[in-house]
Amino acid sequence: RVPSNRMPHPMLFRISLVGGEGGKHVGVLEFSAPDGCVVVPLWVMRSLGISDGSQLLVETAELPRGTFAKLQPLSEEFATLEDPKGTLEHAISGVYTTLTKGDSIVISHNGQE
C-alpha cells in the first residue's frame, strides 16, 4: 500500500484491449467496481472499440503535464454559441483528466450534442 500523501494526483492509467494495440490514457473517478472489474464510460469504450465483457489491460501511467491543446470544432454550430469558450470549459471541467491526440470531445449544450 502506498501512503495517500505519496499517491500521484490525478491518478492516471493506460487501458487497452488485452492482446490489442493502441490504448487510451484515462483518469479514475472512483474505486468502487468489484475486484477484477473496471467500469469504463461509453465514450471511452467506443474510442477503444470495446464492448461489455471485453478483457482490458490496465496499467498505471505517468504523463507530462500538458501546456497547450489545440481544439477544432467539428461543426460550425459551435462557433455560433453565445460563449463557445465558456461552454467548452464547463463541458470538459471535471470530466476529462487527460486528452489524447486525435480525441473527439462530445459537448452537450441546451439538449444538443
Short mmCIF file of N, CA and C in Angstrom, two decimals:
data_model
loop_
_atom_site.label_atom_id
_atom_site.label_comp_id
_atom_site.label_asym_id
_atom_site.label_seq_id
_atom_site.Cartn_x
_atom_site.Cartn_y
_atom_site.Cartn_z
N ARG A 1 0.83 -1.20 0.00
CA ARG A 1 0.00 0.00 0.00
C ARG A 1 0.86 1.25 0.00
N VAL A 2 0.48 2.20 -0.81
CA VAL A 2 1.20 3.46 -0.88
C VAL A 2 0.47 4.47 0.00
N PRO A 3 1.20 5.16 0.88
CA PRO A 3 0.53 6.18 1.72
C PRO A 3 -0.17 7.21 0.85
N SER A 4 -1.34 7.67 1.29
CA SER A 4 -2.14 8.59 0.48
C SER A 4 -1.40 9.90 0.18
N ASN A 5 -0.48 10.32 1.06
CA ASN A 5 0.23 11.56 0.78
C ASN A 5 1.30 11.37 -0.29
N ARG A 6 1.54 10.13 -0.74
CA ARG A 6 2.52 9.87 -1.79
C ARG A 6 1.87 9.37 -3.08
N MET A 7 0.55 9.34 -3.10
CA MET A 7 -0.17 8.90 -4.30
C MET A 7 -0.13 10.01 -5.33
N PRO A 8 0.10 9.66 -6.60
CA PRO A 8 0.06 10.70 -7.65
C PRO A 8 -1.35 11.25 -7.79
N HIS A 9 -1.43 12.52 -8.11
CA HIS A 9 -2.74 13.13 -8.33
C HIS A 9 -2.68 14.01 -9.56
N PRO A 10 -3.49 13.84 -10.54
CA PRO A 10 -4.51 12.80 -10.59
C PRO A 10 -3.90 11.43 -10.90
N MET A 11 -4.62 10.38 -10.51
CA MET A 11 -4.17 9.03 -10.82
C MET A 11 -4.51 8.75 -12.28
N LEU A 12 -3.51 8.36 -13.05
CA LEU A 12 -3.69 8.13 -14.48
C LEU A 12 -3.39 6.67 -14.80
N PHE A 13 -4.12 6.15 -15.78
CA PHE A 13 -3.96 4.78 -16.21
C PHE A 13 -3.97 4.71 -17.73
N ARG A 14 -3.36 3.68 -18.25
CA ARG A 14 -3.46 3.37 -19.68
C ARG A 14 -4.29 2.10 -19.76
N ILE A 15 -5.38 2.15 -20.51
CA ILE A 15 -6.20 0.95 -20.70
C ILE A 15 -6.14 0.56 -22.17
N SER A 16 -6.11 -0.73 -22.39
CA SER A 16 -6.09 -1.26 -23.76
C SER A 16 -6.73 -2.63 -23.74
N LEU A 17 -7.14 -3.07 -24.91
CA LEU A 17 -7.71 -4.40 -25.06
C LEU A 17 -6.59 -5.41 -24.91
N VAL A 18 -6.81 -6.45 -24.10
CA VAL A 18 -5.79 -7.48 -23.92
C VAL A 18 -5.43 -8.06 -25.28
N GLY A 19 -4.15 -8.04 -25.60
CA GLY A 19 -3.68 -8.56 -26.88
C GLY A 19 -3.85 -7.60 -28.03
N GLY A 20 -4.42 -6.42 -27.77
CA GLY A 20 -4.65 -5.45 -28.84
C GLY A 20 -3.58 -4.39 -28.86
N GLU A 21 -3.63 -3.57 -29.88
CA GLU A 21 -2.70 -2.45 -30.00
C GLU A 21 -3.43 -1.17 -29.62
N GLY A 22 -2.66 -0.13 -29.46
CA GLY A 22 -3.27 1.15 -29.12
C GLY A 22 -3.58 1.21 -27.64
N GLY A 23 -4.55 1.98 -27.29
CA GLY A 23 -4.92 2.17 -25.90
C GLY A 23 -5.28 3.62 -25.68
N LYS A 24 -5.63 3.92 -24.46
CA LYS A 24 -6.08 5.27 -24.11
C LYS A 24 -5.65 5.57 -22.69
N HIS A 25 -5.21 6.78 -22.47
CA HIS A 25 -4.90 7.23 -21.12
C HIS A 25 -6.17 7.81 -20.52
N VAL A 26 -6.42 7.43 -19.28
CA VAL A 26 -7.64 7.87 -18.60
C VAL A 26 -7.33 8.18 -17.14
N GLY A 27 -8.22 8.92 -16.52
CA GLY A 27 -8.16 9.15 -15.08
C GLY A 27 -9.18 8.25 -14.40
N VAL A 28 -9.15 8.25 -13.10
CA VAL A 28 -10.08 7.41 -12.34
C VAL A 28 -11.04 8.31 -11.57
N LEU A 29 -12.31 7.95 -11.61
CA LEU A 29 -13.32 8.71 -10.88
C LEU A 29 -13.43 8.18 -9.45
N GLU A 30 -13.51 6.85 -9.32
CA GLU A 30 -13.61 6.22 -8.01
C GLU A 30 -13.23 4.76 -8.12
N PHE A 31 -12.89 4.17 -7.01
CA PHE A 31 -12.54 2.75 -6.97
C PHE A 31 -13.69 1.99 -6.31
N SER A 32 -14.78 1.80 -7.01
CA SER A 32 -15.95 1.16 -6.42
C SER A 32 -16.39 -0.09 -7.17
N ALA A 33 -15.74 -0.42 -8.28
CA ALA A 33 -16.11 -1.62 -9.04
C ALA A 33 -15.65 -2.86 -8.28
N PRO A 34 -16.32 -3.99 -8.51
CA PRO A 34 -15.88 -5.23 -7.85
C PRO A 34 -14.45 -5.58 -8.28
N ASP A 35 -13.76 -6.35 -7.42
CA ASP A 35 -12.39 -6.78 -7.75
C ASP A 35 -12.36 -7.46 -9.11
N GLY A 36 -11.35 -7.11 -9.90
CA GLY A 36 -11.19 -7.71 -11.22
C GLY A 36 -12.02 -7.06 -12.30
N CYS A 37 -12.74 -5.99 -11.96
CA CYS A 37 -13.61 -5.31 -12.93
C CYS A 37 -13.27 -3.83 -12.98
N VAL A 38 -13.50 -3.22 -14.14
CA VAL A 38 -13.42 -1.77 -14.26
C VAL A 38 -14.69 -1.30 -14.95
N VAL A 39 -15.14 -0.15 -14.57
CA VAL A 39 -16.29 0.48 -15.21
C VAL A 39 -15.73 1.60 -16.08
N VAL A 40 -16.04 1.52 -17.37
CA VAL A 40 -15.48 2.45 -18.34
C VAL A 40 -16.63 3.21 -19.00
N PRO A 41 -16.53 4.53 -19.09
CA PRO A 41 -17.60 5.30 -19.74
C PRO A 41 -17.79 4.86 -21.19
N LEU A 42 -19.01 5.02 -21.67
CA LEU A 42 -19.34 4.61 -23.03
C LEU A 42 -18.45 5.27 -24.07
N TRP A 43 -18.14 6.56 -23.89
CA TRP A 43 -17.31 7.25 -24.88
C TRP A 43 -15.90 6.66 -24.94
N VAL A 44 -15.38 6.16 -23.82
CA VAL A 44 -14.07 5.51 -23.82
C VAL A 44 -14.18 4.14 -24.50
N MET A 45 -15.26 3.41 -24.20
CA MET A 45 -15.47 2.11 -24.84
C MET A 45 -15.53 2.27 -26.36
N ARG A 46 -16.25 3.26 -26.82
CA ARG A 46 -16.36 3.49 -28.26
C ARG A 46 -15.01 3.86 -28.86
N SER A 47 -14.26 4.68 -28.15
CA SER A 47 -12.95 5.09 -28.63
C SER A 47 -12.01 3.89 -28.77
N LEU A 48 -12.11 2.93 -27.86
CA LEU A 48 -11.25 1.75 -27.88
C LEU A 48 -11.82 0.62 -28.75
N GLY A 49 -13.08 0.76 -29.16
CA GLY A 49 -13.71 -0.29 -29.95
C GLY A 49 -13.99 -1.54 -29.13
N ILE A 50 -14.35 -1.36 -27.86
CA ILE A 50 -14.61 -2.50 -26.98
C ILE A 50 -16.09 -2.56 -26.63
N SER A 51 -16.50 -3.67 -26.04
CA SER A 51 -17.88 -3.83 -25.60
C SER A 51 -17.89 -4.42 -24.19
N ASP A 52 -19.07 -4.51 -23.59
CA ASP A 52 -19.20 -5.10 -22.26
C ASP A 52 -18.55 -6.47 -22.24
N GLY A 53 -17.79 -6.73 -21.19
CA GLY A 53 -17.17 -8.04 -21.04
C GLY A 53 -15.81 -8.16 -21.70
N SER A 54 -15.36 -7.14 -22.43
CA SER A 54 -14.03 -7.19 -23.04
C SER A 54 -12.97 -7.26 -21.95
N GLN A 55 -11.91 -8.01 -22.21
CA GLN A 55 -10.81 -8.07 -21.26
C GLN A 55 -9.85 -6.93 -21.54
N LEU A 56 -9.60 -6.15 -20.49
CA LEU A 56 -8.75 -4.97 -20.63
C LEU A 56 -7.48 -5.11 -19.81
N LEU A 57 -6.43 -4.51 -20.30
CA LEU A 57 -5.18 -4.38 -19.57
C LEU A 57 -5.17 -2.97 -19.00
N VAL A 58 -5.01 -2.87 -17.68
CA VAL A 58 -4.99 -1.58 -17.00
C VAL A 58 -3.62 -1.41 -16.36
N GLU A 59 -2.91 -0.34 -16.76
CA GLU A 59 -1.57 -0.07 -16.24
C GLU A 59 -1.52 1.35 -15.70
N THR A 60 -0.78 1.54 -14.63
CA THR A 60 -0.60 2.91 -14.15
C THR A 60 0.23 3.68 -15.17
N ALA A 61 0.03 4.97 -15.19
CA ALA A 61 0.75 5.80 -16.17
C ALA A 61 1.14 7.12 -15.53
N GLU A 62 2.26 7.62 -15.97
CA GLU A 62 2.69 8.97 -15.60
C GLU A 62 2.86 9.75 -16.90
N LEU A 63 2.19 10.85 -16.99
CA LEU A 63 2.24 11.67 -18.19
C LEU A 63 2.74 13.07 -17.85
N PRO A 64 3.46 13.69 -18.77
CA PRO A 64 3.86 15.08 -18.50
C PRO A 64 2.62 15.98 -18.53
N ARG A 65 2.64 17.00 -17.72
CA ARG A 65 1.51 17.93 -17.69
C ARG A 65 1.46 18.69 -19.00
N GLY A 66 0.29 18.73 -19.61
CA GLY A 66 0.13 19.45 -20.86
C GLY A 66 0.18 20.95 -20.66
N THR A 67 0.64 21.64 -21.66
CA THR A 67 0.69 23.10 -21.58
C THR A 67 -0.14 23.75 -22.68
N PHE A 68 -0.60 22.93 -23.63
CA PHE A 68 -1.31 23.51 -24.77
C PHE A 68 -2.17 22.43 -25.42
N ALA A 69 -3.36 22.78 -25.81
CA ALA A 69 -4.22 21.89 -26.59
C ALA A 69 -4.90 22.73 -27.66
N LYS A 70 -4.81 22.27 -28.89
CA LYS A 70 -5.48 22.96 -29.99
C LYS A 70 -6.74 22.17 -30.30
N LEU A 71 -7.87 22.82 -30.17
CA LEU A 71 -9.16 22.17 -30.39
C LEU A 71 -9.80 22.76 -31.64
N GLN A 72 -10.45 21.88 -32.38
CA GLN A 72 -11.09 22.31 -33.62
C GLN A 72 -12.54 21.82 -33.60
N PRO A 73 -13.50 22.73 -33.71
CA PRO A 73 -14.89 22.29 -33.72
C PRO A 73 -15.19 21.45 -34.97
N LEU A 74 -16.00 20.43 -34.79
CA LEU A 74 -16.39 19.58 -35.91
C LEU A 74 -17.67 20.07 -36.57
N SER A 75 -18.25 21.11 -35.98
CA SER A 75 -19.48 21.67 -36.51
C SER A 75 -19.40 23.20 -36.43
N GLU A 76 -19.90 23.87 -37.43
CA GLU A 76 -19.92 25.33 -37.43
C GLU A 76 -20.86 25.88 -36.36
N GLU A 77 -21.80 25.05 -35.91
CA GLU A 77 -22.76 25.49 -34.89
C GLU A 77 -22.06 25.89 -33.60
N PHE A 78 -20.94 25.25 -33.29
CA PHE A 78 -20.23 25.55 -32.04
C PHE A 78 -19.79 27.02 -32.02
N ALA A 79 -19.30 27.51 -33.13
CA ALA A 79 -18.82 28.89 -33.19
C ALA A 79 -19.95 29.91 -33.04
N THR A 80 -21.19 29.49 -33.25
CA THR A 80 -22.31 30.42 -33.15
C THR A 80 -22.87 30.51 -31.73
N LEU A 81 -22.33 29.70 -30.80
CA LEU A 81 -22.80 29.78 -29.42
C LEU A 81 -22.48 31.14 -28.84
N GLU A 82 -23.26 31.57 -27.88
CA GLU A 82 -23.05 32.88 -27.26
C GLU A 82 -21.67 32.96 -26.59
N ASP A 83 -21.24 31.88 -25.93
CA ASP A 83 -19.95 31.85 -25.24
C ASP A 83 -19.28 30.50 -25.50
N PRO A 84 -18.69 30.30 -26.70
CA PRO A 84 -18.12 28.99 -27.02
C PRO A 84 -17.01 28.57 -26.05
N LYS A 85 -16.16 29.50 -25.65
CA LYS A 85 -15.06 29.15 -24.74
C LYS A 85 -15.61 28.70 -23.38
N GLY A 86 -16.53 29.46 -22.83
CA GLY A 86 -17.14 29.10 -21.55
C GLY A 86 -17.90 27.79 -21.62
N THR A 87 -18.60 27.57 -22.74
CA THR A 87 -19.33 26.32 -22.93
C THR A 87 -18.38 25.14 -22.94
N LEU A 88 -17.27 25.27 -23.64
CA LEU A 88 -16.27 24.21 -23.70
C LEU A 88 -15.67 23.96 -22.32
N GLU A 89 -15.27 25.01 -21.63
CA GLU A 89 -14.67 24.86 -20.30
C GLU A 89 -15.63 24.18 -19.34
N HIS A 90 -16.88 24.57 -19.37
CA HIS A 90 -17.88 23.96 -18.49
C HIS A 90 -18.09 22.49 -18.83
N ALA A 91 -18.12 22.17 -20.12
CA ALA A 91 -18.39 20.80 -20.55
C ALA A 91 -17.27 19.82 -20.20
N ILE A 92 -16.02 20.28 -20.24
CA ILE A 92 -14.91 19.35 -20.01
C ILE A 92 -14.38 19.39 -18.58
N SER A 93 -14.72 20.42 -17.82
CA SER A 93 -14.23 20.55 -16.45
C SER A 93 -14.73 19.39 -15.60
N GLY A 94 -13.81 18.68 -14.98
CA GLY A 94 -14.17 17.57 -14.10
C GLY A 94 -14.52 16.29 -14.83
N VAL A 95 -14.48 16.30 -16.17
CA VAL A 95 -14.82 15.11 -16.94
C VAL A 95 -13.57 14.50 -17.56
N TYR A 96 -12.75 15.31 -18.15
CA TYR A 96 -11.57 14.82 -18.86
C TYR A 96 -10.31 15.09 -18.04
N THR A 97 -9.66 14.02 -17.63
CA THR A 97 -8.41 14.14 -16.89
C THR A 97 -7.24 14.23 -17.86
N THR A 98 -7.36 13.55 -18.98
CA THR A 98 -6.31 13.56 -20.00
C THR A 98 -6.95 13.70 -21.37
N LEU A 99 -6.16 14.16 -22.30
CA LEU A 99 -6.57 14.19 -23.70
C LEU A 99 -5.51 13.45 -24.50
N THR A 100 -5.94 12.74 -25.51
CA THR A 100 -5.03 12.04 -26.40
C THR A 100 -5.17 12.67 -27.78
N LYS A 101 -4.05 12.85 -28.46
CA LYS A 101 -4.09 13.43 -29.79
C LYS A 101 -5.09 12.66 -30.65
N GLY A 102 -5.98 13.40 -31.30
CA GLY A 102 -6.98 12.78 -32.16
C GLY A 102 -8.30 12.52 -31.46
N ASP A 103 -8.39 12.74 -30.15
CA ASP A 103 -9.65 12.54 -29.43
C ASP A 103 -10.72 13.50 -29.95
N SER A 104 -11.94 13.04 -29.93
CA SER A 104 -13.10 13.90 -30.18
C SER A 104 -13.84 14.05 -28.86
N ILE A 105 -14.21 15.26 -28.54
CA ILE A 105 -14.92 15.55 -27.30
C ILE A 105 -16.35 15.93 -27.68
N VAL A 106 -17.31 15.19 -27.16
CA VAL A 106 -18.72 15.50 -27.43
C VAL A 106 -19.20 16.44 -26.33
N ILE A 107 -19.77 17.54 -26.75
CA ILE A 107 -20.26 18.54 -25.81
C ILE A 107 -21.76 18.66 -25.97
N SER A 108 -22.47 18.52 -24.85
CA SER A 108 -23.91 18.72 -24.86
C SER A 108 -24.20 20.14 -24.39
N HIS A 109 -25.05 20.83 -25.13
CA HIS A 109 -25.42 22.19 -24.78
C HIS A 109 -26.87 22.41 -25.18
N ASN A 110 -27.68 22.80 -24.22
CA ASN A 110 -29.12 23.01 -24.46
C ASN A 110 -29.77 21.80 -25.12
N GLY A 111 -29.40 20.61 -24.66
CA GLY A 111 -30.00 19.38 -25.18
C GLY A 111 -29.49 18.91 -26.51
N GLN A 112 -28.48 19.58 -27.04
CA GLN A 112 -27.90 19.18 -28.33
C GLN A 112 -26.45 18.78 -28.14
N GLU A 113 -25.99 17.87 -29.00
CA GLU A 113 -24.58 17.46 -28.97
C GLU A 113 -23.86 18.07 -30.15
#
